[in-house]
mmCIF file with all atom_site columns, C-alpha atoms in Angstrom:
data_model
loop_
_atom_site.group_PDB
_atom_site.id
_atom_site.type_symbol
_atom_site.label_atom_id
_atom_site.label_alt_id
_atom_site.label_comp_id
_atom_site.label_asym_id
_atom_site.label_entity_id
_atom_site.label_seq_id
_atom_site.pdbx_PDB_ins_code
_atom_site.Cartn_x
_atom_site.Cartn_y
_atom_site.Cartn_z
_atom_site.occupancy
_atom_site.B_iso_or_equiv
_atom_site.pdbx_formal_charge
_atom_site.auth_seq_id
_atom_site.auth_comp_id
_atom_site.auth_asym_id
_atom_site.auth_atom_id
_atom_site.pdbx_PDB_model_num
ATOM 1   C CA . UNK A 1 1   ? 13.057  -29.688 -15.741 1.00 59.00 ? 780 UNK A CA 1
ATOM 2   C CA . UNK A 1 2   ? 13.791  -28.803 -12.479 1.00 69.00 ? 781 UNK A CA 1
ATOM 3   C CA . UNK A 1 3   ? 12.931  -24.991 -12.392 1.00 79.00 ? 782 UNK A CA 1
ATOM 4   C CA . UNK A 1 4   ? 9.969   -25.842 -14.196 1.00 79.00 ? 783 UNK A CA 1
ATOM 5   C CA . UNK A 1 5   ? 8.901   -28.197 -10.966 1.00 83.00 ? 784 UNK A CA 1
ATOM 6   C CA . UNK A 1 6   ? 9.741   -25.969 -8.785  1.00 83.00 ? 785 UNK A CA 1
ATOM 7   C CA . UNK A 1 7   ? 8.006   -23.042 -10.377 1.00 81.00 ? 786 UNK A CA 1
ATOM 8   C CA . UNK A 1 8   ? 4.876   -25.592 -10.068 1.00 85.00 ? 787 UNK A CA 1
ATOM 9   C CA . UNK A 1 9   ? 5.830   -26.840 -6.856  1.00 86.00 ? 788 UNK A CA 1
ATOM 10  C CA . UNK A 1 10  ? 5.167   -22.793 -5.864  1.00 83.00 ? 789 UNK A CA 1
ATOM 11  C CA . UNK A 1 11  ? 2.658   -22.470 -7.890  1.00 86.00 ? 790 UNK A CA 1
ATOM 12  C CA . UNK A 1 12  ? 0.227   -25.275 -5.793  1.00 88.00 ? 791 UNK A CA 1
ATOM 13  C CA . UNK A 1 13  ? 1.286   -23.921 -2.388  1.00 85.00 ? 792 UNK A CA 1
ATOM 14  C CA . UNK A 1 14  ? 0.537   -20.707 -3.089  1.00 84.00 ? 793 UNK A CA 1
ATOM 15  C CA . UNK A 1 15  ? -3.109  -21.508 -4.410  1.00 88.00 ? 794 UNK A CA 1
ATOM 16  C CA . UNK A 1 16  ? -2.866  -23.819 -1.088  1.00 88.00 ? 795 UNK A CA 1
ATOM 17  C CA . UNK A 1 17  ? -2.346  -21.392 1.020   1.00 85.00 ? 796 UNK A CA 1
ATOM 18  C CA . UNK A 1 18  ? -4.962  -18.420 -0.672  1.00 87.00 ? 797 UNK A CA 1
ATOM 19  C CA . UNK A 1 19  ? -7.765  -21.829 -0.623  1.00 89.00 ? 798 UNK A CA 1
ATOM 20  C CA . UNK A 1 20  ? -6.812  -21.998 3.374   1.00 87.00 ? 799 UNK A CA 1
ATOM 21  C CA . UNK A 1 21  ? -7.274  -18.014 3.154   1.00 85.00 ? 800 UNK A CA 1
ATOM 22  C CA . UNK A 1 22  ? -10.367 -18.250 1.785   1.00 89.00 ? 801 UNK A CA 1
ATOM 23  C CA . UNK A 1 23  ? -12.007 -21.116 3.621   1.00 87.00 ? 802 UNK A CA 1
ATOM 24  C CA . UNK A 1 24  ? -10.824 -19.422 7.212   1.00 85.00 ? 803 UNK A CA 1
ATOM 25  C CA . UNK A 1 25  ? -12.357 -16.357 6.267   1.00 85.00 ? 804 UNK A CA 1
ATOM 26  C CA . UNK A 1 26  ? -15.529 -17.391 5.320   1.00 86.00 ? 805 UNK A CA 1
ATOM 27  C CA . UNK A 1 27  ? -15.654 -19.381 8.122   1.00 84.00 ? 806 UNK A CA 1
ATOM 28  C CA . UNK A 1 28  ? -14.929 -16.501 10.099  1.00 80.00 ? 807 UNK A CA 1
ATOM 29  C CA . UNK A 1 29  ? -17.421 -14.582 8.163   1.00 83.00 ? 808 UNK A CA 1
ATOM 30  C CA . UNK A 1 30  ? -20.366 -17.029 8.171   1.00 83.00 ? 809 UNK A CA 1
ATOM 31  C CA . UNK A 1 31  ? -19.704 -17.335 11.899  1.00 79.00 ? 810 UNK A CA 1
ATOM 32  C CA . UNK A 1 32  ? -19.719 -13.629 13.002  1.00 77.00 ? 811 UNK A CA 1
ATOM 33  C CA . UNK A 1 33  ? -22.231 -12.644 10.981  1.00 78.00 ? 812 UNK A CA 1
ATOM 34  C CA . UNK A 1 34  ? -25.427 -11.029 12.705  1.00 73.00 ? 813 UNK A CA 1
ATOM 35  C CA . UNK A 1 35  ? -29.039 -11.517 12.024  1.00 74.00 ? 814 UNK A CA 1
ATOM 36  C CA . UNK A 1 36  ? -29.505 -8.426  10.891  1.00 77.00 ? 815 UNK A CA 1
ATOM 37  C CA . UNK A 1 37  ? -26.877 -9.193  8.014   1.00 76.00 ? 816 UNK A CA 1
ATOM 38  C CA . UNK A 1 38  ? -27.850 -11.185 5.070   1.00 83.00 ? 817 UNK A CA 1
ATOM 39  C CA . UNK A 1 39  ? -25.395 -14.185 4.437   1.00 86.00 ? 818 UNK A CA 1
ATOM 40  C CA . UNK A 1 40  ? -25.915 -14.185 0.631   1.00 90.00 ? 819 UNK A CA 1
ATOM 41  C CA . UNK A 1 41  ? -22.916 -11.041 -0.122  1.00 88.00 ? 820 UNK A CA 1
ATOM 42  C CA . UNK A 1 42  ? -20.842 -13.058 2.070   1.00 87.00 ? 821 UNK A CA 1
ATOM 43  C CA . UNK A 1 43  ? -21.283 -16.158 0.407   1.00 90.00 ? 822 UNK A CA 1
ATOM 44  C CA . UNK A 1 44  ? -21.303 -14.701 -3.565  1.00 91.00 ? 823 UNK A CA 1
ATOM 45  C CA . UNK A 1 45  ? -17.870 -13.034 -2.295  1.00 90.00 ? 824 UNK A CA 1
ATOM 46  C CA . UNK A 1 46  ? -16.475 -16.540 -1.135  1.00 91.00 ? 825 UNK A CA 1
ATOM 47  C CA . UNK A 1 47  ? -17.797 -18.095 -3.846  1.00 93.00 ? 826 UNK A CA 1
ATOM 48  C CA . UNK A 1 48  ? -15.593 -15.517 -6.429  1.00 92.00 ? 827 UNK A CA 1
ATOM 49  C CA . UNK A 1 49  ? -13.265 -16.131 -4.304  1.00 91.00 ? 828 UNK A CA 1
ATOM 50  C CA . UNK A 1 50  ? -12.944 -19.693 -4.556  1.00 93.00 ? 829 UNK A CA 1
ATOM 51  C CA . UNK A 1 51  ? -13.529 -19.064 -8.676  1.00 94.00 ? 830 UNK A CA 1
ATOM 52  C CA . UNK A 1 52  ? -10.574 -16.989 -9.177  1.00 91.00 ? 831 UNK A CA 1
ATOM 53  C CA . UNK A 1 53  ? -8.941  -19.471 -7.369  1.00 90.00 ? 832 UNK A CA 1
ATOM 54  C CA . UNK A 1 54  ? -9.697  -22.093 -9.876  1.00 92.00 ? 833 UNK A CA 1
ATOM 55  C CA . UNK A 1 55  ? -8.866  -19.511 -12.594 1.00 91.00 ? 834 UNK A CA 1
ATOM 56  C CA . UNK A 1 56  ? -5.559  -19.010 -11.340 1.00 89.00 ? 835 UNK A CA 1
ATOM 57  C CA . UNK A 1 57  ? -5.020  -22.185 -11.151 1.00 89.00 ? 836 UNK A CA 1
ATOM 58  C CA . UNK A 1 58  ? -4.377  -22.242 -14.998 1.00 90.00 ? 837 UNK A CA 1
ATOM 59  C CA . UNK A 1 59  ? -2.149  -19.596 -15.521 1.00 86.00 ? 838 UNK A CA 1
ATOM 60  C CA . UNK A 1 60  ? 1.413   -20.577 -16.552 1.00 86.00 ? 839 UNK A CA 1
ATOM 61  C CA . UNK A 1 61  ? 3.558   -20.977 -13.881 1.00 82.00 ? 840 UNK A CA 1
ATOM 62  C CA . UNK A 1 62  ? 6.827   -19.223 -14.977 1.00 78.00 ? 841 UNK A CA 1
ATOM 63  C CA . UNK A 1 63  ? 4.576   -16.151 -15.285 1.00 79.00 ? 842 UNK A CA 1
ATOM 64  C CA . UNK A 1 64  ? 2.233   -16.497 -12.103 1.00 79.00 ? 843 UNK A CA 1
ATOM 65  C CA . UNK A 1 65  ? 5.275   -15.079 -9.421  1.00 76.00 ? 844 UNK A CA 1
ATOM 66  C CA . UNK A 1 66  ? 5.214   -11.375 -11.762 1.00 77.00 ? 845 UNK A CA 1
ATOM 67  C CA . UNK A 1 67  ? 4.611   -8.312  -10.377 1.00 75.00 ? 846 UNK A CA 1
ATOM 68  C CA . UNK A 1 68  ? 1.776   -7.630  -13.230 1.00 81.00 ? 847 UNK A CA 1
ATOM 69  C CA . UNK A 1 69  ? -0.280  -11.016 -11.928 1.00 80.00 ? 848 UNK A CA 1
ATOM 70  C CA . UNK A 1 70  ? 0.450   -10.850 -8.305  1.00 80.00 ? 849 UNK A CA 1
ATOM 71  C CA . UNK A 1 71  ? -0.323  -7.451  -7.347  1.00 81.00 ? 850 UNK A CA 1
ATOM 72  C CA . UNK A 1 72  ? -3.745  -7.388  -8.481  1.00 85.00 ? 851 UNK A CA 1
ATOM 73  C CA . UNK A 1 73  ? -4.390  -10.584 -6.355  1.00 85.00 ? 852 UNK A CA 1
ATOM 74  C CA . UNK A 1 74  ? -3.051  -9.414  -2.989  1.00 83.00 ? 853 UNK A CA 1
ATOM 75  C CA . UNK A 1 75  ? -5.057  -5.995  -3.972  1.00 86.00 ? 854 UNK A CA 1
ATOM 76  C CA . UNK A 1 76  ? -8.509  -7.823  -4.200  1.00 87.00 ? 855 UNK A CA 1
ATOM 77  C CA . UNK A 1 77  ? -7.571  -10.524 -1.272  1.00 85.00 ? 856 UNK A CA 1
ATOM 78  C CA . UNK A 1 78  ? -6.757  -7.213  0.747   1.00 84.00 ? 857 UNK A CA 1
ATOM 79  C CA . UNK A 1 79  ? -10.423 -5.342  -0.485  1.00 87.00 ? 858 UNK A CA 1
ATOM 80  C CA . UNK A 1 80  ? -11.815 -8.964  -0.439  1.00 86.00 ? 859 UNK A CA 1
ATOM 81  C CA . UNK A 1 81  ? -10.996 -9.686  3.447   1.00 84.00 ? 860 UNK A CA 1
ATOM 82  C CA . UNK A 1 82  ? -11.864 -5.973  4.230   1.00 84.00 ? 861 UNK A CA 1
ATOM 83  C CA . UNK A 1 83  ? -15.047 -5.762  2.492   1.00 84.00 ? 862 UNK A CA 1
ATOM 84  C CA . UNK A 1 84  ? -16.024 -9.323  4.268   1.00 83.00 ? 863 UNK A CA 1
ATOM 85  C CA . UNK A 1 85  ? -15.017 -7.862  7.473   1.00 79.00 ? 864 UNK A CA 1
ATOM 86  C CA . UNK A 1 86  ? -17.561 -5.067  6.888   1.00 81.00 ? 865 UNK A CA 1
ATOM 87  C CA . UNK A 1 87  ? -20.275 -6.955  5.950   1.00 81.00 ? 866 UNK A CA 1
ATOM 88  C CA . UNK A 1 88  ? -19.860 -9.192  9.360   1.00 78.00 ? 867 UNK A CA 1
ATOM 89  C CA . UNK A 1 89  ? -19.779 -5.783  11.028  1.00 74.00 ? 868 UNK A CA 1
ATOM 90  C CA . UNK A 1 90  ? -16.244 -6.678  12.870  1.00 73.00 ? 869 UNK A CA 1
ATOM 91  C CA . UNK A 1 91  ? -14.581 -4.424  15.302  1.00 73.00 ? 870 UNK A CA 1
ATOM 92  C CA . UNK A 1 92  ? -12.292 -2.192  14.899  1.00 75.00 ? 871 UNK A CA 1
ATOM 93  C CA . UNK A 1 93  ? -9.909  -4.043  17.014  1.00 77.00 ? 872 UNK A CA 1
ATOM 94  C CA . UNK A 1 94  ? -10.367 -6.988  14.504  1.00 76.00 ? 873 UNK A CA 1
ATOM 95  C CA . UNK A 1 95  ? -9.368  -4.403  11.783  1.00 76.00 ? 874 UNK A CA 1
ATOM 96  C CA . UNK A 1 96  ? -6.246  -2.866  13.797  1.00 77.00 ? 875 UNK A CA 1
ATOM 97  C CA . UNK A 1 97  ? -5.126  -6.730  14.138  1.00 80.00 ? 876 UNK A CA 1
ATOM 98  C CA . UNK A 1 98  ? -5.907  -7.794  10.500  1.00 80.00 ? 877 UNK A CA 1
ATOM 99  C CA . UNK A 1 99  ? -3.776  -4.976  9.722   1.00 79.00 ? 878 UNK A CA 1
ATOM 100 C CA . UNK A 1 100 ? -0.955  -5.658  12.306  1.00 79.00 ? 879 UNK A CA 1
ATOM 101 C CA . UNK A 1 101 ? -0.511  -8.934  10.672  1.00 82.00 ? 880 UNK A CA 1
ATOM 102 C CA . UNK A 1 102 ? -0.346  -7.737  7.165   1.00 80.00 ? 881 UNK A CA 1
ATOM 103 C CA . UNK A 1 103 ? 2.461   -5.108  8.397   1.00 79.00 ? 882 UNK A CA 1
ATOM 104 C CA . UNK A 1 104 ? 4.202   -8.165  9.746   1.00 80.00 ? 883 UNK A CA 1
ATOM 105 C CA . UNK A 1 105 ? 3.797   -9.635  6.247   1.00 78.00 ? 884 UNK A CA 1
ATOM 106 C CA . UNK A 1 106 ? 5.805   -6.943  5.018   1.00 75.00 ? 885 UNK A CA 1
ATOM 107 C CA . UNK A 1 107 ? 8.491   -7.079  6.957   1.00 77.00 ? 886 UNK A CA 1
ATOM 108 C CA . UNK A 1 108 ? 9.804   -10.544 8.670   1.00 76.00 ? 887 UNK A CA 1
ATOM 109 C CA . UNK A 1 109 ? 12.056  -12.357 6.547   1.00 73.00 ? 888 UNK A CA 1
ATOM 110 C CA . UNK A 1 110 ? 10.942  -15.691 8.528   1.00 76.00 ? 889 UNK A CA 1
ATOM 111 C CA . UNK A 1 111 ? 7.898   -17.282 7.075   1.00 75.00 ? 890 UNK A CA 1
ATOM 112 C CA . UNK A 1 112 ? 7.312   -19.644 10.740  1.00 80.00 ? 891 UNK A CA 1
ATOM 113 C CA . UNK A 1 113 ? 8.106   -16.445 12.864  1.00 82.00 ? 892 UNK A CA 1
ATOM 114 C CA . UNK A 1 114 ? 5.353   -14.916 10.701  1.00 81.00 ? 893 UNK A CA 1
ATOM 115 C CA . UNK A 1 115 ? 3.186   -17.957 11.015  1.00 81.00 ? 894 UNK A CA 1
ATOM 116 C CA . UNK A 1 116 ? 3.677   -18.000 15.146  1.00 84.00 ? 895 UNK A CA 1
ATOM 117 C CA . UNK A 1 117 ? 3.093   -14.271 15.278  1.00 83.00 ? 896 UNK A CA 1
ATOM 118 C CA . UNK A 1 118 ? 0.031   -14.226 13.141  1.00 83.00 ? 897 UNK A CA 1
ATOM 119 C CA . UNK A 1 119 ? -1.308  -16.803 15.714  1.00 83.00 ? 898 UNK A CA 1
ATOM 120 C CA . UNK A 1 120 ? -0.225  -14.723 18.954  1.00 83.00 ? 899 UNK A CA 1
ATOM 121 C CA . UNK A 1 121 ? -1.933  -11.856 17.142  1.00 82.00 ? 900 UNK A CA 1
ATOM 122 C CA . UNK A 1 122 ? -5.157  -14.042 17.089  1.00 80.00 ? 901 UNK A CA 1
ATOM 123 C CA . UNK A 1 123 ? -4.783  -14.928 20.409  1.00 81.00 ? 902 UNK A CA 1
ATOM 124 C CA . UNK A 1 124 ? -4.577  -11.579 21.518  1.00 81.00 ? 903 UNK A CA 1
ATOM 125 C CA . UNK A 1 125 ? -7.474  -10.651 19.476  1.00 77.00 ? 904 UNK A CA 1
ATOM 126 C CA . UNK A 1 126 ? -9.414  -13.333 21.274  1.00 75.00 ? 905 UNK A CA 1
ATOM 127 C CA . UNK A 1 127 ? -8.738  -12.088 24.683  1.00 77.00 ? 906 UNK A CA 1
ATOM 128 C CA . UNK A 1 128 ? -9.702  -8.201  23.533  1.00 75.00 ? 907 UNK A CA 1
ATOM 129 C CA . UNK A 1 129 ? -12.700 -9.084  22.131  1.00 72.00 ? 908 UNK A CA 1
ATOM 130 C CA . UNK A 1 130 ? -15.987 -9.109  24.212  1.00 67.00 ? 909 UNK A CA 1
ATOM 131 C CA . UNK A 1 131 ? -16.105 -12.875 25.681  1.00 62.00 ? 910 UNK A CA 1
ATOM 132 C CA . UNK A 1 132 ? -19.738 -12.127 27.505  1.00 64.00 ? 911 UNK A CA 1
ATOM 133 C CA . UNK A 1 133 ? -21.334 -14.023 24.595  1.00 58.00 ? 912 UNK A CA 1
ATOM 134 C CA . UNK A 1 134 ? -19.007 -16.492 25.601  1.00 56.00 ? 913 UNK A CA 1
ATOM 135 C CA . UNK A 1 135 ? -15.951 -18.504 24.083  1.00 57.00 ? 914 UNK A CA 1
ATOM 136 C CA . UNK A 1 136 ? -18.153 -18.919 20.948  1.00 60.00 ? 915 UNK A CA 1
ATOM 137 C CA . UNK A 1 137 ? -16.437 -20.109 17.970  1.00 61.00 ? 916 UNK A CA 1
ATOM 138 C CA . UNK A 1 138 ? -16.454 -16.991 16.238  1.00 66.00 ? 917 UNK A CA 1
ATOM 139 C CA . UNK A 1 139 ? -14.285 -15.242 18.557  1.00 69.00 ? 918 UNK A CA 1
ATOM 140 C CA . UNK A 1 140 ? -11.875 -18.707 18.712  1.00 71.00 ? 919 UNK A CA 1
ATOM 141 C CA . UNK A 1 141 ? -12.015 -18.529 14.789  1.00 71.00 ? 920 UNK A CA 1
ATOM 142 C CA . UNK A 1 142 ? -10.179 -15.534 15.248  1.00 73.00 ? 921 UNK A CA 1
ATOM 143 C CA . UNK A 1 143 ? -6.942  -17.316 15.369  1.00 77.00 ? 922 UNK A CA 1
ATOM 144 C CA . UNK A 1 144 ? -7.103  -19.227 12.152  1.00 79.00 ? 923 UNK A CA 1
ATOM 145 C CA . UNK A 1 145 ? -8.207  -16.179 10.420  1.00 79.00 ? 924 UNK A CA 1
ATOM 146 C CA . UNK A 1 146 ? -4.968  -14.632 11.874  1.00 81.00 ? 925 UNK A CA 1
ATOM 147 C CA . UNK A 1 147 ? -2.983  -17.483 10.793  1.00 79.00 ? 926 UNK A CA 1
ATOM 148 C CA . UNK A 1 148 ? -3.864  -18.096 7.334   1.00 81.00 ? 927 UNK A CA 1
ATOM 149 C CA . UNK A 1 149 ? -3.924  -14.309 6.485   1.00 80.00 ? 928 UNK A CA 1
ATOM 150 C CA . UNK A 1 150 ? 0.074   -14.312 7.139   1.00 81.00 ? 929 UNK A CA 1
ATOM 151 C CA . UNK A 1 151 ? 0.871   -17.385 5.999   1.00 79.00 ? 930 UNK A CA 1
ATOM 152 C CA . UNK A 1 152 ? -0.643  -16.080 2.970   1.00 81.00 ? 931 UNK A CA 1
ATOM 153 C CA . UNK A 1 153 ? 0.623   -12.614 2.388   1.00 78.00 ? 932 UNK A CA 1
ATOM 154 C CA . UNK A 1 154 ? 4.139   -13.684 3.781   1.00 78.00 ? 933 UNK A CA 1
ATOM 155 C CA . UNK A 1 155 ? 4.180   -16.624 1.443   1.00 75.00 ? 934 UNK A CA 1
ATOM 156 C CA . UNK A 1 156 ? 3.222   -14.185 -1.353  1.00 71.00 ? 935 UNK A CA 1
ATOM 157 C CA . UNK A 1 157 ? 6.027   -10.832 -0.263  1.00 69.00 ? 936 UNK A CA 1
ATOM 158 C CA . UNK A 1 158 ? 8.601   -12.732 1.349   1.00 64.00 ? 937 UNK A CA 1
ATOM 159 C CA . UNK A 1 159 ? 10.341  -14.458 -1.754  1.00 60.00 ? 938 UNK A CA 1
ATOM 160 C CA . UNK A 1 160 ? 9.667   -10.864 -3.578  1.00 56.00 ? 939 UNK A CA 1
ATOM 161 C CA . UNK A 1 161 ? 11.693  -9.085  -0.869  1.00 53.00 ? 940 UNK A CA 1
ATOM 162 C CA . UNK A 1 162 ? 14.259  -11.586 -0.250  1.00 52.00 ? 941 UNK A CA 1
ATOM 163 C CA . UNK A 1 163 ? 14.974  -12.326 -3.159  1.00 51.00 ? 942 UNK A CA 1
ATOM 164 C CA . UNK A 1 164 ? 14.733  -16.453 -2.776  1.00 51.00 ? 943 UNK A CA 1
ATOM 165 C CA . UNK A 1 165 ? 12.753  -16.421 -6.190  1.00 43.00 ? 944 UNK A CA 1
ATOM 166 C CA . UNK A 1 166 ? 14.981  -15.238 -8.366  1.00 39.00 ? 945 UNK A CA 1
ATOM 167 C CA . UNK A 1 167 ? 14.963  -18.045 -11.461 1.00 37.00 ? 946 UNK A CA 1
ATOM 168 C CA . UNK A 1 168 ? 14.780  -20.553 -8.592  1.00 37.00 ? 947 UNK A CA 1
ATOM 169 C CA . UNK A 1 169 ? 18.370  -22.138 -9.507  1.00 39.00 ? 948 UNK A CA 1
ATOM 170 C CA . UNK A 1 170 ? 19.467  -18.755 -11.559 1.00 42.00 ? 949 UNK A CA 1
ATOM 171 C CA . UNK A 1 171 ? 18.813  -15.474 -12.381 1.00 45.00 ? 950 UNK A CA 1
ATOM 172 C CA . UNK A 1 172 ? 15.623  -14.780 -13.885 1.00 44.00 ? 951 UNK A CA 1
ATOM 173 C CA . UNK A 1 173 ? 15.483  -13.165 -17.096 1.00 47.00 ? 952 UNK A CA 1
ATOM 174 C CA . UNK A 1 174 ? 14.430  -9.433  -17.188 1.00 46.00 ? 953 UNK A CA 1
ATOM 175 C CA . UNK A 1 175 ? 10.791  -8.932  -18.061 1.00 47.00 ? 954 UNK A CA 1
ATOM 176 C CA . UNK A 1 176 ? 9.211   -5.697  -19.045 1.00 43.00 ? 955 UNK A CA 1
ATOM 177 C CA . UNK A 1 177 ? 8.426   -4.348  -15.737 1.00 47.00 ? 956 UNK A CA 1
ATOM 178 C CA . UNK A 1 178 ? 12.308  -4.349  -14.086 1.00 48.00 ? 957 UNK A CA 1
ATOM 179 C CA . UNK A 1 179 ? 13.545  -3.488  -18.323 1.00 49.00 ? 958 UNK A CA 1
ATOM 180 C CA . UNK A 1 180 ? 15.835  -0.595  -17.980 1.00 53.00 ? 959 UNK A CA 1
ATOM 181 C CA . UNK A 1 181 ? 14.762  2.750   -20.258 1.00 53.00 ? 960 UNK A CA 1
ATOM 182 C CA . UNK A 1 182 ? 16.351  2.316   -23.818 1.00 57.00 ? 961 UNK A CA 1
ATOM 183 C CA . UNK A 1 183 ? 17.523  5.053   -24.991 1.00 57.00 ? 962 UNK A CA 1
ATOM 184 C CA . UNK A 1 184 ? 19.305  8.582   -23.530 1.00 63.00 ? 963 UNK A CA 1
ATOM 185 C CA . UNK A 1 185 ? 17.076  9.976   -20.118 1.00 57.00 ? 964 UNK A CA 1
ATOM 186 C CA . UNK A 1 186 ? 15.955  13.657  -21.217 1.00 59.00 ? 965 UNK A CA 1
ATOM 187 C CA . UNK A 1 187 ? 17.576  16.331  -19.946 1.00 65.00 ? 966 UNK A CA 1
ATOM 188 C CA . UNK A 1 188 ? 15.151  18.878  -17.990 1.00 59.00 ? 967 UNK A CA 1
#
């Protein structure tokens, strides 16, 4: 019983912490957007978002943490977040930053260095960006943009590449995709 809660236990904070994801950037999105952008891509993209969300939401949660579910979420949040950022027209400084942080996903092992460095990274971004329209909110939404996208990919790669998921209290079970080949290897 207690694997099982923890599995759920993950299970909620990750869909937590992709619903902060998703709120910050279309915040961010609905914010920076220009007048010569329509609002309606950005809002049918945070609105498929929000309903894959709700879809994962009722997938099992032994299964949710496998390579074959999560990589084709953190591949559409990636395309997701970029293809948002094109549509508001951002910067390519916003885009070397996004970036940055997701690098960082990859490779701290500490999810509140992470955290603190995604923010410092939004920070920065704040103080690069052109403030002559003024500290606007869009350029101060910056920083929980930052935030929530490493929270979010750390939260997801971190237990992956540490190796603090395994079977939560054991070793998990092999499943297809780490199987070893049955059978002799040919001989070339």
């Amino acid at each position: 019983m207690t694997r099982e809660s923890e599995a759920i236990q993950r299970k909620q904070s990750f869909l937590l912490c992709r619903y902060a994801l998703i709120l910050a950037m279309g915040a961010l999105a609905f914010l920076e957007i220009t007048s010569q952008v329509s609002p309606f891509p950005v809002a049918v993209v945070v609105a498929v978002a929000l309903l894959s969300n709700l879809i994962l939401g009722t997938a099992p949660p032994f299964s949710f943490f496998d390579a074959w579910m999560q990589a084709p979420v953190l591949v559409s949040d990636t395309a997701m977040i970029c293809a948002i950022l094109l549509l508001t027209r951002a910067s390519q400084e916003f885009f070397l930053f996004f970036f940055f942080v997701l690098i960082m996903a990859a490779k701290l092992e500490n999810l509140a260095v992470l955290a603190i460095g995604a923010a410092l990274i939004g920070f920065a971004s704040v103080l690069i960006s052109d403030v002559s329209v003024g500290w606007a909110s869009p350029i101060l939404m910056r920083v929980p943009f930052m935030f929530a996208t490493g929270v979010f990919f750390g939260y997801v790669v971190l237990p992956e590449r540490t190796g603090a998921m395994n079977g939560f209290s054991g070793p998990r079970p092999l499943s297809y995709v780490h199987r070893p080949p049955s059978g002799p290897l040919p001989q070339y």
